[in-house]
Short mmCIF file of C-alpha atoms in Angstrom, two decimals:
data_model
loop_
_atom_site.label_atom_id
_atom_site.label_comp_id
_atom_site.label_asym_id
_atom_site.label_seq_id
_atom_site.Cartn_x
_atom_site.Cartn_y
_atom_site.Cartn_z
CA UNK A 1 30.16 -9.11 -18.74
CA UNK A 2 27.87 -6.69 -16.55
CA UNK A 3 28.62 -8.44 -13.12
CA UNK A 4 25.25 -6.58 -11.97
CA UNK A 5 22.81 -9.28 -13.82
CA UNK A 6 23.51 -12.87 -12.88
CA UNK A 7 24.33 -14.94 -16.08
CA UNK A 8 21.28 -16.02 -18.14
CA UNK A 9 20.43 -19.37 -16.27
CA UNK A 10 17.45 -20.94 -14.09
CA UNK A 11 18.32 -18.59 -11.21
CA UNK A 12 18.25 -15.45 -13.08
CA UNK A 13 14.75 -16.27 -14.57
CA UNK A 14 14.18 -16.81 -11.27
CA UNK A 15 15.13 -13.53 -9.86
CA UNK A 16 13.14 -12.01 -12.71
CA UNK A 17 10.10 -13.37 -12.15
CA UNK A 18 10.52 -12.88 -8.51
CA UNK A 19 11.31 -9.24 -8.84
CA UNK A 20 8.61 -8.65 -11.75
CA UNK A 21 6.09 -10.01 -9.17
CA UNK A 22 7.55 -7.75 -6.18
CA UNK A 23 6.94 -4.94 -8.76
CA UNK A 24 3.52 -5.99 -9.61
CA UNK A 25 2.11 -6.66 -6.25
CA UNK A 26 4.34 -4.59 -3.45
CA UNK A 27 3.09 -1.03 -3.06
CA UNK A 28 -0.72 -2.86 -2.90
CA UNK A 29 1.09 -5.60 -0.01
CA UNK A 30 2.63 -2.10 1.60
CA UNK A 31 -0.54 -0.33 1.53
CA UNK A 32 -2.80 -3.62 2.93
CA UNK A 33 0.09 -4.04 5.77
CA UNK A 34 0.16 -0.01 6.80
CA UNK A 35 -3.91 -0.31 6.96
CA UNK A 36 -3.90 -3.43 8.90
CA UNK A 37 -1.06 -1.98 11.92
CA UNK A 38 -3.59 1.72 12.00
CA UNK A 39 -6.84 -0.44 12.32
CA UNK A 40 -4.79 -2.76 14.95
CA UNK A 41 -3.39 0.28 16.68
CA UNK A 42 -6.60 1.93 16.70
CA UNK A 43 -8.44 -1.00 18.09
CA UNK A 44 -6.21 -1.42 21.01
CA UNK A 45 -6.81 2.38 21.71
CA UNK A 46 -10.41 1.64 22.02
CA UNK A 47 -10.42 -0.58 24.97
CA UNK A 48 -9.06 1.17 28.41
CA UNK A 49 -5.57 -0.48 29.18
CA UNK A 50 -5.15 -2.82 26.08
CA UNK A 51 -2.61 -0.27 24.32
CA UNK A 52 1.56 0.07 25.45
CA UNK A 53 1.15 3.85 24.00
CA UNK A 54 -2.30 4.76 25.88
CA UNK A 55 -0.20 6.81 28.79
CA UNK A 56 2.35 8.25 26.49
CA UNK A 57 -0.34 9.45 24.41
CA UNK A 58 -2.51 10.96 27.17
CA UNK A 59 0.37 12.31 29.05
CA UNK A 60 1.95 14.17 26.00
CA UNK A 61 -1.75 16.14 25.35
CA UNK A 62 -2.00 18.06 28.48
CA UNK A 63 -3.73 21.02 26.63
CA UNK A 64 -7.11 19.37 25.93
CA UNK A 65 -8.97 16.39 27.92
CA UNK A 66 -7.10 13.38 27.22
CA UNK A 67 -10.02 10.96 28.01
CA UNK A 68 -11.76 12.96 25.42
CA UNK A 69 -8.85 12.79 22.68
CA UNK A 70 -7.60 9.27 23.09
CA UNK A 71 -10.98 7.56 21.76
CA UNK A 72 -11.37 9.71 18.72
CA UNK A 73 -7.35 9.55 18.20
CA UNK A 74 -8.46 5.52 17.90
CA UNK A 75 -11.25 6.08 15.92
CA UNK A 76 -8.72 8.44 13.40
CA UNK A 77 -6.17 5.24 13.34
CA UNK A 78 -9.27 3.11 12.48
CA UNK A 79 -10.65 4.84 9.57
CA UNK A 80 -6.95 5.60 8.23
CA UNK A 81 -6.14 2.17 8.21
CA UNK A 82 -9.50 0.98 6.86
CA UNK A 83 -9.65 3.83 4.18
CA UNK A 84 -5.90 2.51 2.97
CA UNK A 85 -7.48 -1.18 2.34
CA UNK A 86 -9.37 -0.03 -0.39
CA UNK A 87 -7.99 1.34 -3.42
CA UNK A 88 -11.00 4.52 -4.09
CA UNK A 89 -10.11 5.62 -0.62
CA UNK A 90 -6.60 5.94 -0.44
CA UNK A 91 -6.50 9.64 -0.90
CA UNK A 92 -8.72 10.39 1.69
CA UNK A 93 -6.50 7.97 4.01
CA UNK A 94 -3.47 9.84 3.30
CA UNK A 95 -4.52 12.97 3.98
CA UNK A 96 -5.89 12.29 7.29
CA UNK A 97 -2.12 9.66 8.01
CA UNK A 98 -0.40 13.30 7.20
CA UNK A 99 -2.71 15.55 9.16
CA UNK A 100 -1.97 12.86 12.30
CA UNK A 101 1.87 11.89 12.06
CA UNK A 102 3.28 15.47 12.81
CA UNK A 103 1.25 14.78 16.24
CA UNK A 104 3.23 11.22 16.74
CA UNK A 105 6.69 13.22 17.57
CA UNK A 106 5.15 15.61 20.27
CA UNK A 107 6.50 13.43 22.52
CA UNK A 108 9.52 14.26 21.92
CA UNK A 109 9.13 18.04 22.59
CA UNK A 110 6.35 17.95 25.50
CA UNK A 111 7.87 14.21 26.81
CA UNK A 112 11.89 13.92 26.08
CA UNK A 113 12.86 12.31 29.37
CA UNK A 114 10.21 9.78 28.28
CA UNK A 115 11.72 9.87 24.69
CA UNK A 116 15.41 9.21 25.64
CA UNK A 117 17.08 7.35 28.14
CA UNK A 118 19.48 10.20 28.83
CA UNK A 119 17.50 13.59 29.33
CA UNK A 120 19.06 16.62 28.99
CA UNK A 121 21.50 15.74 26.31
CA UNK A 122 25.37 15.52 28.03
CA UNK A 123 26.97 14.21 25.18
CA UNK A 124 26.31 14.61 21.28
CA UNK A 125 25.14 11.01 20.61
CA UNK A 126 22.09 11.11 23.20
CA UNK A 127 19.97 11.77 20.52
CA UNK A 128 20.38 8.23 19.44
CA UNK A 129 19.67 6.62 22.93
CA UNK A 130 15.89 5.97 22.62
CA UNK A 131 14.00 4.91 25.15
CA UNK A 132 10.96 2.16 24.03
CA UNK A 133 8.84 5.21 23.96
CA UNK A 134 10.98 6.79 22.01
CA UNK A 135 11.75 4.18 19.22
CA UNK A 136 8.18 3.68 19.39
CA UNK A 137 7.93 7.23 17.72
CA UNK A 138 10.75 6.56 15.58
CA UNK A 139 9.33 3.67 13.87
CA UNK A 140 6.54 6.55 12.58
CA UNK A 141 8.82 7.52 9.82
CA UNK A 142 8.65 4.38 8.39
CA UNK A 143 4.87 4.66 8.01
CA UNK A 144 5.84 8.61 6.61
CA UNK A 145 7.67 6.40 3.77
CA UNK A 146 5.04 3.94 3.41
CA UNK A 147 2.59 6.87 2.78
CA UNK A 148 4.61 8.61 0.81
CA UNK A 149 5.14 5.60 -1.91
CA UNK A 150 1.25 4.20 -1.55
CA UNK A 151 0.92 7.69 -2.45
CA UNK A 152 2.99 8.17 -5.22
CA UNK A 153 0.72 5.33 -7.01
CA UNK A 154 -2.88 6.83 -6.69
CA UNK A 155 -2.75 8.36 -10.26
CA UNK A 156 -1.60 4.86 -11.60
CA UNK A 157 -4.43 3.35 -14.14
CA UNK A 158 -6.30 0.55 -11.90
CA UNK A 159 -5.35 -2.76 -13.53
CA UNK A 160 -7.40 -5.47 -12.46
CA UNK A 161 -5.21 -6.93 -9.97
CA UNK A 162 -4.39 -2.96 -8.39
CA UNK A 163 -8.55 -2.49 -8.15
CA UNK A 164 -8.57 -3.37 -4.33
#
């Protein structure tokens, strides 16, 4: 008996209808959600003193005229996120998500006593001690990921249900 696969009963049609729908509908949930936390982001951004990541931002782009930068860093987060809502646009989402998320962990090389909460490293595991900031910047790779499999789907045929 393959102990992987539950035994043909109520529960594992069940779990197969559950999982076929996960299947059918989960990158397009993934891609709605990622769009939906960039245009939220992005909104914050736009009004002075509404976003947790406004001085963390500002403070790690000393090199140009952060006042300048922060509003059309919202404005990027905006159109990513509304670009990854519809289907037609995801492409052009993507690109500008992977032109922006190298910029997300500059904090950690123009910021790190910001980053982590011990600063300079005395023992191997301080690179796990995070600060908020810090996890803050972590949590980016898990919108990397989310990229990366929205984007492994854009050459799929559009079904019906996968047109938005």
């Amino acid at each position: 008996m393959d102990t992987a696969r539950l035994p043909h009963s109520a529960l594992d049609r069940l779990d197969t209808r559950i999982t076929a729908w996960m299947a059918r509908h989960g990158v397009r949930l993934l891609r709605y959600a990622v769009g939906v936390v960039f245009v939220w982001f992005g909104a914050l951004k736009l009004v002075p003193g509404l976003s947790p990541a406004e001085a963390l931002v500002k403070a790690t782009v000393p090199f140009v005229d952060a006042d300048l930068f922060y509003p059309v860093l919202a404005v990027w987060e905006i159109l990513i996120g509304a670009l990854l809502l519809f289907r037609p646009t995801v492409r052009a989402a993507l690109l500008l998500l992977a032109l922006q998320m190298p910029g997300t962990f500059l904090p950690f090389v123009v910021l790190p006593e910001v980053c982590f909460t011990h600063w300079p490293f005395t023992a191997p595991w301080d690179v796990f001690a995070l600060t908020m900031e810090g996890q803050y910047i972590v949590k980016n790779i898990v919108l990397i990921t989310a990229g990366l499999v929205v984007g492994a789907t854009v050459r799929d045929r559009a079904t019906p249900e996968r047109r938005l």
